[in-house]
Tab-separated table of C-alpha atoms in Angstrom:
chain	number	residue	atom	x	y	z
A	1	MET	CA	-7.444	18.082	36.693
A	2	CYS	CA	-4.951	19.832	34.512
A	3	PRO	CA	-6.674	22.178	32.084
A	4	ALA	CA	-7.023	21.144	28.486
A	5	VAL	CA	-5.063	23.194	26.009
A	6	ALA	CA	-6.927	22.409	22.834
A	7	ARG	CA	-8.446	23.737	19.680
A	8	PRO	CA	-12.224	23.539	20.105
A	9	ARG	CA	-13.801	20.952	17.866
A	10	ASP	CA	-16.276	23.464	16.467
A	11	THR	CA	-13.386	25.378	14.880
A	12	VAL	CA	-12.656	22.586	12.411
A	13	ILE	CA	-13.281	24.200	9.054
A	14	GLY	CA	-16.361	22.923	7.288
A	15	MET	CA	-17.146	20.414	10.012
A	16	PRO	CA	-20.127	20.802	12.355
A	17	ARG	CA	-19.452	20.133	15.984
A	18	THR	CA	-20.717	16.846	17.441
A	19	PRO	CA	-21.827	17.267	21.054
A	20	ALA	CA	-19.528	15.209	23.245
A	21	PRO	CA	-21.285	12.319	25.004
A	22	PRO	CA	-20.439	11.677	28.666
A	23	VAL	CA	-17.203	9.911	29.522
A	24	ILE	CA	-17.502	6.165	29.972
A	25	LEU	CA	-17.947	4.872	33.528
A	26	GLY	CA	-17.792	1.299	34.792
A	27	ASP	CA	-21.018	1.417	36.764
A	28	GLU	CA	-23.298	-0.499	34.360
A	29	PRO	CA	-23.439	-4.224	35.222
A	30	GLY	CA	-22.916	-6.367	32.157
A	31	SER	CA	-21.029	-3.662	30.280
A	32	PHE	CA	-17.487	-4.153	29.010
A	33	PRO	CA	-16.000	-1.529	31.397
A	34	HIS	CA	-17.800	-3.057	34.389
A	35	GLY	CA	-16.372	-6.456	33.464
A	36	VAL	CA	-12.848	-5.054	33.364
A	37	LEU	CA	-13.191	-3.554	36.839
A	38	ALA	CA	-15.095	-6.444	38.420
A	39	GLU	CA	-13.415	-9.410	36.718
A	40	ARG	CA	-10.224	-8.511	34.856
A	41	HIS	CA	-8.583	-6.556	37.646
A	42	PRO	CA	-9.102	-9.307	40.256
A	43	ALA	CA	-7.701	-11.815	37.732
A	44	ILE	CA	-4.623	-9.634	37.278
A	45	ILE	CA	-4.102	-9.466	41.041
A	46	ARG	CA	-4.234	-13.275	41.237
A	47	GLN	CA	-1.779	-13.670	38.359
A	48	VAL	CA	0.688	-11.209	39.857
A	49	ARG	CA	0.400	-12.875	43.265
A	50	ASP	CA	1.249	-16.264	41.748
A	51	ALA	CA	4.092	-15.004	39.551
A	52	PHE	CA	6.482	-14.065	42.384
A	53	PRO	CA	7.401	-15.418	45.836
A	54	TYR	CA	6.161	-12.254	47.496
A	55	ASP	CA	6.401	-11.888	51.267
A	56	PRO	CA	3.399	-11.776	53.647
A	57	ASP	CA	3.250	-7.966	53.682
A	58	ILE	CA	2.805	-7.855	49.910
A	59	HIS	CA	0.195	-10.611	50.026
A	60	ARG	CA	-1.744	-8.559	52.563
A	61	ALA	CA	-1.415	-5.466	50.398
A	62	LEU	CA	-2.730	-7.376	47.377
A	63	ASP	CA	-5.646	-8.686	49.441
A	64	ALA	CA	-6.451	-5.130	50.491
A	65	LEU	CA	-6.287	-3.905	46.889
A	66	LEU	CA	-8.647	-6.675	45.775
A	67	VAL	CA	-11.234	-5.610	48.348
A	68	SER	CA	-10.751	-1.925	47.579
A	69	CYS	CA	-11.079	-2.165	43.806
A	70	THR	CA	-14.172	-4.389	43.894
A	71	GLU	CA	-16.014	-3.170	46.996
A	72	GLY	CA	-14.277	-0.067	48.289
A	73	VAL	CA	-13.622	3.537	47.330
A	74	ILE	CA	-10.769	5.601	45.915
A	75	GLU	CA	-8.351	6.446	48.716
A	76	PRO	CA	-5.711	9.180	48.786
A	77	LEU	CA	-2.035	8.468	48.345
A	78	PRO	CA	0.129	8.751	51.460
A	79	ALA	CA	1.772	12.096	52.055
A	80	ASP	CA	5.224	10.749	51.187
A	81	ALA	CA	4.220	9.161	47.838
A	82	HIS	CA	6.640	10.341	45.163
A	83	ASP	CA	3.840	11.170	42.720
A	84	ARG	CA	1.164	12.367	45.108
A	85	ASP	CA	1.101	15.902	43.751
A	86	ARG	CA	0.963	14.638	40.172
A	87	TRP	CA	-2.046	12.425	40.889
A	88	ARG	CA	-3.769	15.263	42.721
A	89	THR	CA	-3.311	17.305	39.556
A	90	TRP	CA	-4.746	14.373	37.610
A	91	GLY	CA	-7.982	14.369	39.617
A	92	LEU	CA	-7.329	12.309	42.763
A	93	ASP	CA	-8.838	14.915	45.089
A	94	THR	CA	-11.999	14.978	42.973
A	95	TYR	CA	-12.489	11.203	43.049
A	96	THR	CA	-11.336	10.352	46.591
A	97	GLY	CA	-14.125	8.637	48.504
A	98	ARG	CA	-16.020	7.540	45.392
A	99	SER	CA	-16.487	3.958	44.183
A	100	TRP	CA	-14.032	2.733	41.565
A	101	PHE	CA	-17.077	2.060	39.386
A	102	ASP	CA	-18.429	5.621	39.620
A	103	VAL	CA	-15.434	7.531	38.254
A	104	PRO	CA	-14.335	7.680	34.601
A	105	TRP	CA	-13.316	4.207	33.457
A	106	LEU	CA	-10.050	5.459	31.971
A	107	TRP	CA	-9.160	7.052	35.302
A	108	SER	CA	-10.153	4.004	37.332
A	109	GLU	CA	-8.117	1.620	35.178
A	110	SER	CA	-5.009	3.780	35.444
A	111	TRP	CA	-5.482	4.140	39.198
A	112	PHE	CA	-5.663	0.355	39.547
A	113	TYR	CA	-2.214	-0.103	38.007
A	114	ARG	CA	-0.751	2.682	40.127
A	115	ARG	CA	-2.071	1.032	43.289
A	116	LEU	CA	-0.991	-2.436	42.150
A	117	LEU	CA	2.599	-1.216	41.845
A	118	ASP	CA	2.316	0.203	45.351
A	119	ALA	CA	1.049	-3.137	46.657
A	120	VAL	CA	3.997	-5.107	45.235
A	121	GLY	CA	6.604	-2.639	46.475
A	122	TYR	CA	7.585	-1.351	43.044
A	123	PHE	CA	8.195	2.194	44.265
A	124	GLY	CA	10.172	0.928	47.299
A	125	PRO	CA	12.306	1.159	49.212
A	126	GLY	CA	12.776	-2.569	49.612
A	127	PRO	CA	13.835	-5.708	47.760
A	128	TRP	CA	10.987	-5.497	45.211
A	129	GLN	CA	11.699	-1.915	44.201
A	130	GLY	CA	11.681	-1.452	40.434
A	131	LEU	CA	10.755	-5.074	39.662
A	132	ASP	CA	8.118	-5.248	36.939
A	133	PRO	CA	5.290	-7.491	38.251
A	134	PHE	CA	4.310	-8.309	34.665
A	135	ARG	CA	7.803	-9.246	33.485
A	136	PRO	CA	7.292	-13.051	33.550
A	137	PHE	CA	4.274	-12.726	31.254
A	138	LYS	CA	6.068	-10.372	28.894
A	139	LEU	CA	9.149	-12.586	28.602
A	140	ALA	CA	7.063	-15.720	28.127
A	141	GLU	CA	5.329	-14.091	25.196
A	142	LEU	CA	8.549	-12.749	23.711
A	143	ASP	CA	10.135	-16.209	23.936
A	144	ALA	CA	7.097	-18.113	22.636
A	145	PRO	CA	7.392	-20.270	19.496
A	146	GLU	CA	4.838	-18.011	17.827
A	147	THR	CA	7.370	-15.183	17.983
A	148	ASP	CA	9.920	-17.323	16.122
A	149	GLU	CA	7.321	-18.106	13.470
A	150	GLU	CA	6.482	-14.435	13.012
A	151	LEU	CA	10.145	-13.437	12.762
A	152	ALA	CA	10.833	-16.161	10.204
A	153	VAL	CA	8.403	-14.421	7.832
A	154	LEU	CA	10.943	-11.600	7.555
A	155	ASP	CA	13.240	-13.869	5.526
A	156	ASP	CA	10.646	-14.210	2.756
A	157	LEU	CA	9.722	-10.560	2.994
A	158	GLU	CA	13.265	-9.400	2.278
A	159	SER	CA	12.980	-10.402	-1.379
A	160	ARG	CA	9.902	-8.225	-1.932
A	161	PRO	CA	10.000	-4.620	-3.220
A	162	ALA	CA	10.503	-1.958	-0.554
A	163	GLU	CA	6.978	-0.593	-0.953
A	164	GLU	CA	5.448	-4.021	-0.477
A	165	ARG	CA	7.601	-4.597	2.594
A	166	ALA	CA	6.510	-1.246	4.013
A	167	HIS	CA	2.835	-2.124	3.669
A	168	ALA	CA	3.387	-5.580	5.154
A	169	LEU	CA	5.251	-4.172	8.136
A	170	LEU	CA	2.553	-1.549	8.680
A	171	HIS	CA	-0.071	-4.265	8.856
A	172	GLY	CA	2.201	-6.350	11.046
A	173	SER	CA	2.364	-3.463	13.476
A	174	LEU	CA	-1.407	-3.026	13.285
A	175	TRP	CA	-2.325	-6.669	13.888
A	176	GLY	CA	0.481	-7.144	16.381
A	177	ASN	CA	-1.819	-5.223	18.698
A	178	ARG	CA	-3.732	-8.469	19.194
A	179	ALA	CA	-0.758	-9.714	21.214
A	180	ASP	CA	-2.148	-7.957	24.280
A	181	LEU	CA	-1.794	-9.809	27.575
A	182	GLY	CA	-4.433	-7.832	29.432
A	183	PHE	CA	-6.923	-8.400	26.627
A	184	ARG	CA	-6.380	-12.151	26.622
A	185	LEU	CA	-6.879	-12.402	30.395
A	186	SER	CA	-10.565	-11.814	29.780
A	187	ASP	CA	-10.772	-13.577	26.411
A	188	ALA	CA	-8.860	-16.841	26.399
A	189	ASP	CA	-9.934	-17.674	22.845
A	190	ALA	CA	-8.714	-14.407	21.312
A	191	GLU	CA	-5.362	-15.755	20.121
A	192	GLY	CA	-6.924	-18.696	18.325
A	193	ARG	CA	-9.760	-16.815	16.706
A	194	ALA	CA	-9.685	-16.508	12.928
A	195	ALA	CA	-7.988	-13.473	11.429
A	196	ALA	CA	-10.101	-10.380	11.151
A	197	PRO	CA	-12.195	-10.048	8.029
A	198	GLY	CA	-10.792	-6.621	7.264
A	199	LEU	CA	-10.399	-3.047	8.371
A	200	VAL	CA	-13.371	-0.953	9.419
A	201	ALA	CA	-11.438	2.132	8.284
A	202	ASP	CA	-8.302	2.357	6.166
A	203	ASP	CA	-6.494	5.678	5.678
A	204	SER	CA	-3.179	4.007	4.890
A	205	ASP	CA	-2.771	5.931	1.620
A	206	THR	CA	-2.953	9.186	3.569
A	207	LEU	CA	-0.475	7.825	6.105
A	208	TRP	CA	2.076	7.023	3.404
A	209	SER	CA	1.547	10.431	1.790
A	210	LEU	CA	2.724	11.962	5.075
A	211	LEU	CA	5.819	9.720	5.131
A	212	PRO	CA	7.178	9.767	1.575
A	213	ALA	CA	10.474	8.019	0.961
A	214	ALA	CA	13.467	10.301	0.480
A	215	PRO	CA	17.192	9.597	0.023
A	216	THR	CA	18.127	10.770	3.506
A	217	GLY	CA	14.769	10.887	5.255
A	218	ASN	CA	12.911	13.907	6.518
A	219	GLY	CA	11.560	14.995	9.865
A	220	THR	CA	10.648	13.038	12.961
A	221	LEU	CA	8.116	10.281	13.480
A	222	CYS	CA	6.740	9.951	17.004
A	223	LEU	CA	5.642	6.353	17.525
A	224	VAL	CA	3.480	6.020	20.636
A	225	ALA	CA	3.826	2.343	21.546
A	226	ASP	CA	1.255	0.231	23.302
A	227	ASN	CA	2.168	-3.308	24.351
A	228	ALA	CA	5.502	-5.014	24.883
A	229	GLY	CA	6.491	-8.446	23.568
A	230	ARG	CA	4.970	-9.617	20.316
A	231	GLU	CA	3.410	-6.231	19.611
A	232	LEU	CA	6.470	-4.118	20.281
A	233	VAL	CA	8.624	-6.272	17.982
A	234	PRO	CA	6.626	-5.439	14.819
A	235	ASP	CA	6.518	-1.782	15.905
A	236	LEU	CA	10.311	-1.797	15.999
A	237	LEU	CA	10.505	-3.595	12.659
A	238	LEU	CA	8.309	-0.899	11.108
A	239	ALA	CA	10.497	1.823	12.634
A	240	ALA	CA	13.625	0.158	11.230
A	241	HIS	CA	12.152	0.031	7.738
A	242	LEU	CA	10.999	3.651	7.832
A	243	LEU	CA	14.472	4.782	8.864
A	244	ALA	CA	16.307	2.565	6.372
A	245	HIS	CA	14.215	3.702	3.406
A	246	GLY	CA	14.125	7.406	4.143
A	247	HIS	CA	10.484	7.726	5.210
A	248	THR	CA	11.735	9.596	8.268
A	249	ALA	CA	15.077	10.809	9.543
A	250	ARG	CA	14.347	10.034	13.184
A	251	VAL	CA	11.932	7.945	15.249
A	252	VAL	CA	11.025	8.814	18.830
A	253	LEU	CA	9.479	5.798	20.525
A	254	HIS	CA	7.149	6.846	23.334
A	255	VAL	CA	6.677	4.184	26.020
A	256	LYS	CA	5.352	4.047	29.588
A	257	PRO	CA	7.567	5.255	32.452
A	258	TYR	CA	6.610	2.251	34.604
A	259	PRO	CA	4.699	-1.049	34.232
A	260	TYR	CA	1.140	-0.316	33.202
A	261	TYR	CA	-1.911	-2.155	31.838
A	262	VAL	CA	-0.182	-5.546	32.262
A	263	SER	CA	1.725	-5.525	28.990
A	264	ASP	CA	2.353	-1.883	28.088
A	265	ALA	CA	5.894	-1.263	26.911
A	266	THR	CA	8.518	0.362	29.137
A	267	PRO	CA	12.150	1.210	28.311
A	268	ALA	CA	13.238	-2.171	29.709
A	269	ASP	CA	10.820	-3.897	27.340
A	270	VAL	CA	12.370	-2.060	24.392
A	271	VAL	CA	15.768	-3.461	25.342
A	272	ASP	CA	14.312	-6.962	25.718
A	273	ALA	CA	12.698	-6.727	22.282
A	274	LEU	CA	15.911	-5.499	20.659
A	275	ARG	CA	17.882	-8.341	22.240
A	276	ARG	CA	15.280	-10.820	21.056
A	277	LEU	CA	15.606	-9.544	17.504
A	278	ALA	CA	19.398	-9.454	17.560
A	279	ALA	CA	19.556	-13.044	18.820
A	280	ALA	CA	17.142	-14.382	16.202
A	281	PRO	CA	18.357	-16.024	13.008
A	282	GLY	CA	18.094	-14.625	9.505
A	283	ALA	CA	16.665	-11.234	8.605
A	284	ALA	CA	15.339	-10.609	12.113
A	285	SER	CA	18.883	-10.408	13.435
A	286	ALA	CA	19.818	-7.814	10.821
A	287	TYR	CA	16.823	-5.725	11.872
A	288	GLY	CA	17.940	-6.020	15.486
A	289	ARG	CA	21.483	-4.874	14.709
A	290	ARG	CA	20.215	-1.902	12.677
A	291	LEU	CA	17.891	-0.854	15.482
A	292	TRP	CA	20.659	-1.215	18.052
A	293	SER	CA	22.858	1.043	15.921
A	294	ALA	CA	19.990	3.499	15.474
A	295	MET	CA	19.715	3.778	19.254
A	296	ALA	CA	23.457	4.392	19.458
A	297	ASP	CA	23.475	7.165	16.822
A	298	GLY	CA	20.265	8.811	18.019
A	299	THR	CA	18.078	8.167	14.995
A	300	LEU	CA	15.933	5.992	17.286
A	301	THR	CA	15.308	7.368	20.757
A	302	VAL	CA	13.073	6.263	23.622
A	303	ARG	CA	10.879	8.677	25.550
A	304	ALA	CA	9.023	7.808	28.761
A	305	HIS	CA	7.052	10.944	29.607
A	306	PRO	CA	5.055	10.806	32.879
A	307	PHE	CA	1.884	11.687	30.962
A	308	ALA	CA	2.159	8.371	29.092
A	309	ALA	CA	0.728	6.768	32.241
A	310	ALA	CA	-1.762	9.523	33.038
A	311	PRO	CA	-5.480	8.724	33.479
A	312	LEU	CA	-6.407	11.530	31.106
A	313	PRO	CA	-7.076	12.037	27.392
A	314	TYR	CA	-4.384	13.495	25.162
A	315	GLU	CA	-6.464	16.643	24.925
A	316	GLU	CA	-5.090	17.426	28.410
A	317	MET	CA	-1.426	16.744	27.660
A	318	PRO	CA	1.128	19.132	29.206
A	319	PRO	CA	2.812	21.855	27.137
A	320	ASP	CA	6.194	20.107	26.777
A	321	LEU	CA	4.635	16.970	25.299
A	322	ARG	CA	2.339	19.066	23.120
A	323	ALA	CA	5.413	20.840	21.726
A	324	GLU	CA	7.075	17.502	20.890
A	325	PHE	CA	4.075	16.219	18.971
A	326	ALA	CA	3.607	19.569	17.251
A	327	ALA	CA	7.159	19.390	15.894
A	328	ALA	CA	6.772	15.848	14.514
A	329	THR	CA	6.062	15.095	10.881
A	330	LEU	CA	3.557	12.511	12.127
A	331	THR	CA	2.595	10.954	15.440
A	332	LEU	CA	1.624	7.307	15.058
A	333	VAL	CA	-0.549	6.204	17.975
A	334	LYS	CA	-0.715	2.467	18.619
A	335	GLY	CA	-3.348	0.413	20.370
A	336	ASP	CA	-6.699	0.560	22.056
A	337	LEU	CA	-5.829	2.520	25.190
A	338	ASN	CA	-3.996	5.191	23.234
A	339	TYR	CA	-6.967	5.432	20.870
A	340	ARG	CA	-9.299	5.996	23.818
A	341	ARG	CA	-6.983	8.725	25.058
A	342	LEU	CA	-6.677	10.237	21.590
A	343	VAL	CA	-10.376	10.596	20.744
A	344	GLY	CA	-11.710	10.788	24.297
A	345	ASP	CA	-13.064	7.806	26.224
A	346	ARG	CA	-16.686	8.410	25.266
A	347	ARG	CA	-19.376	6.495	23.406
A	348	TRP	CA	-19.215	8.635	20.297
A	349	PRO	CA	-21.645	7.891	17.505
A	350	PRO	CA	-19.478	5.622	15.320
A	351	THR	CA	-19.824	7.971	12.344
A	352	THR	CA	-18.360	10.935	14.269
A	353	PRO	CA	-15.494	12.119	12.037
A	354	PHE	CA	-12.048	11.122	13.276
A	355	PRO	CA	-10.544	14.507	12.243
A	356	GLU	CA	-13.126	16.246	14.425
A	357	VAL	CA	-12.406	14.349	17.625
A	358	THR	CA	-8.640	14.668	17.100
A	359	ALA	CA	-8.673	18.378	16.220
A	360	HIS	CA	-7.102	19.090	19.608
A	361	PHE	CA	-3.944	17.149	18.679
A	362	PRO	CA	-1.074	19.538	17.888
A	363	GLY	CA	0.117	17.897	14.670
A	364	PRO	CA	-0.670	15.228	12.096
A	365	VAL	CA	-1.754	12.035	13.836
A	366	ALA	CA	-2.488	8.453	12.795
A	367	ALA	CA	-4.085	5.647	14.802
A	368	LEU	CA	-3.290	1.943	14.353
A	369	ARG	CA	-5.700	-0.063	16.467
A	370	THR	CA	-7.403	-3.394	16.829
A	371	LEU	CA	-10.776	-2.851	18.472
A	372	LYS	CA	-10.917	-3.991	22.111
A	373	SER	CA	-13.246	-1.476	23.752
A	374	ASP	CA	-16.478	0.335	22.994
A	375	VAL	CA	-14.998	3.599	21.713
A	376	ILE	CA	-15.051	4.062	17.939
A	377	THR	CA	-15.160	7.013	15.548
A	378	GLY	CA	-14.686	7.632	11.852
A	379	LEU	CA	-16.863	4.877	10.384
A	380	THR	CA	-19.010	5.390	7.338
A	381	ALA	CA	-22.723	4.829	7.821
A	382	ASP	CA	-22.576	1.809	5.493
A	383	THR	CA	-19.719	0.236	7.448
A	384	GLU	CA	-21.503	0.705	10.753
A	385	ALA	CA	-24.722	-0.761	9.361
A	386	ALA	CA	-22.901	-3.790	7.945
A	387	LEU	CA	-21.128	-4.463	11.245
A	388	VAL	CA	-24.307	-4.205	13.276
A	389	ALA	CA	-26.192	-6.414	10.825
A	390	ALA	CA	-23.490	-9.079	10.788
A	391	GLU	CA	-23.071	-9.459	14.546
A	392	ASP	CA	-23.861	-7.927	17.902
A	393	GLN	CA	-21.667	-5.304	19.582
A	394	ARG	CA	-18.854	-7.862	19.878
A	395	TRP	CA	-17.103	-6.237	16.925
A	396	ARG	CA	-16.267	-3.310	19.196
A	397	THR	CA	-14.417	-5.349	21.806
A	398	GLY	CA	-13.485	-8.740	20.356
A	399	GLY	CA	-10.155	-7.828	18.712
A	400	THR	CA	-11.331	-9.158	15.340
A	401	HIS	CA	-11.572	-5.753	13.629
A	402	ALA	CA	-9.012	-3.036	13.161
A	403	LEU	CA	-8.546	0.451	11.779
A	404	ILE	CA	-5.988	2.811	10.302
A	405	GLN	CA	-7.192	6.383	10.723
A	406	VAL	CA	-5.278	9.557	9.884
A	407	ARG	CA	-5.754	13.261	10.416
A	408	GLY	CA	-3.166	15.104	8.402
């Protein structure tokens, strides 16, 4: 693996070091990670198979992947794979020959999507080269009536004071994370479940203190996106507002370099979202035109760094990406996967301080996340006790709770 370049957690001033628990594996039957590997991944293979008129060779490759990921072991990439050396740096040599369930869950999940793209011919050469296997699902969500309903709310919001709009758009970006295709594959009732009762942590005042409004805007906001479709749209709306009202002079939108985790945003998904906004009626269209212009003048840029699809925590990010985040006024990290990468995919005691587990990050960082996996930090003891008393561990994974956490 690439070496971590990080500030040790025990150097955080006035903060005792919490011993790091082991990384999460998928080897425990009945656990959430085991269910993802044993049930969600096969379901994704079936959905992808049915979404395209793939030829017999691809069907055979998908069959082989299904057997490998549920019963087999990690296999090396072929010698001519374009990213073979990169994956060897990311730990492939260490995990080759081991069960998918016996390596770090974060690594195994990422490896699944890399091999799925291989199976459907994404990396080519051939007729399926570069074709996103998740595109039909993404477009269906983007074109759903629910998206029209959400965009129509912008018309009413336009009459509100700028500060109120900013807070509404922040929460829209936060709760937009529930529009997660991979999540709903294993939880068909998620979309219809009642709205969350509240945030388990809310550092939004600190977030706004790091992004004060100014006449011309200051600095750069790095926005690390998560999902495409109905989550990416509110992320873009938030970015448009921050630019228009001088909270930042520039937004760099970090997305995945290739299709990943079913619905994770790629550059093509950004374009689809912008077109969807521009074609909508009312205020949504104005947002779309402003964002399109921001792309043209460079105040909104898209970045697809290879590490965005790495199976590693951000603590192990390469120097060039570390330098980008270090230069930003704030890095806003969206979603569950990015949270796992930010704090480390470990079963931390829930009261482990968020600033401690993010001390490695090179600049101010904020997390917007609805909870869809076991990892959690930064809760008060009272909040943890109330959650445990009110329900079982479902609050960690059910998508009904959310957080805004900041380390300035």
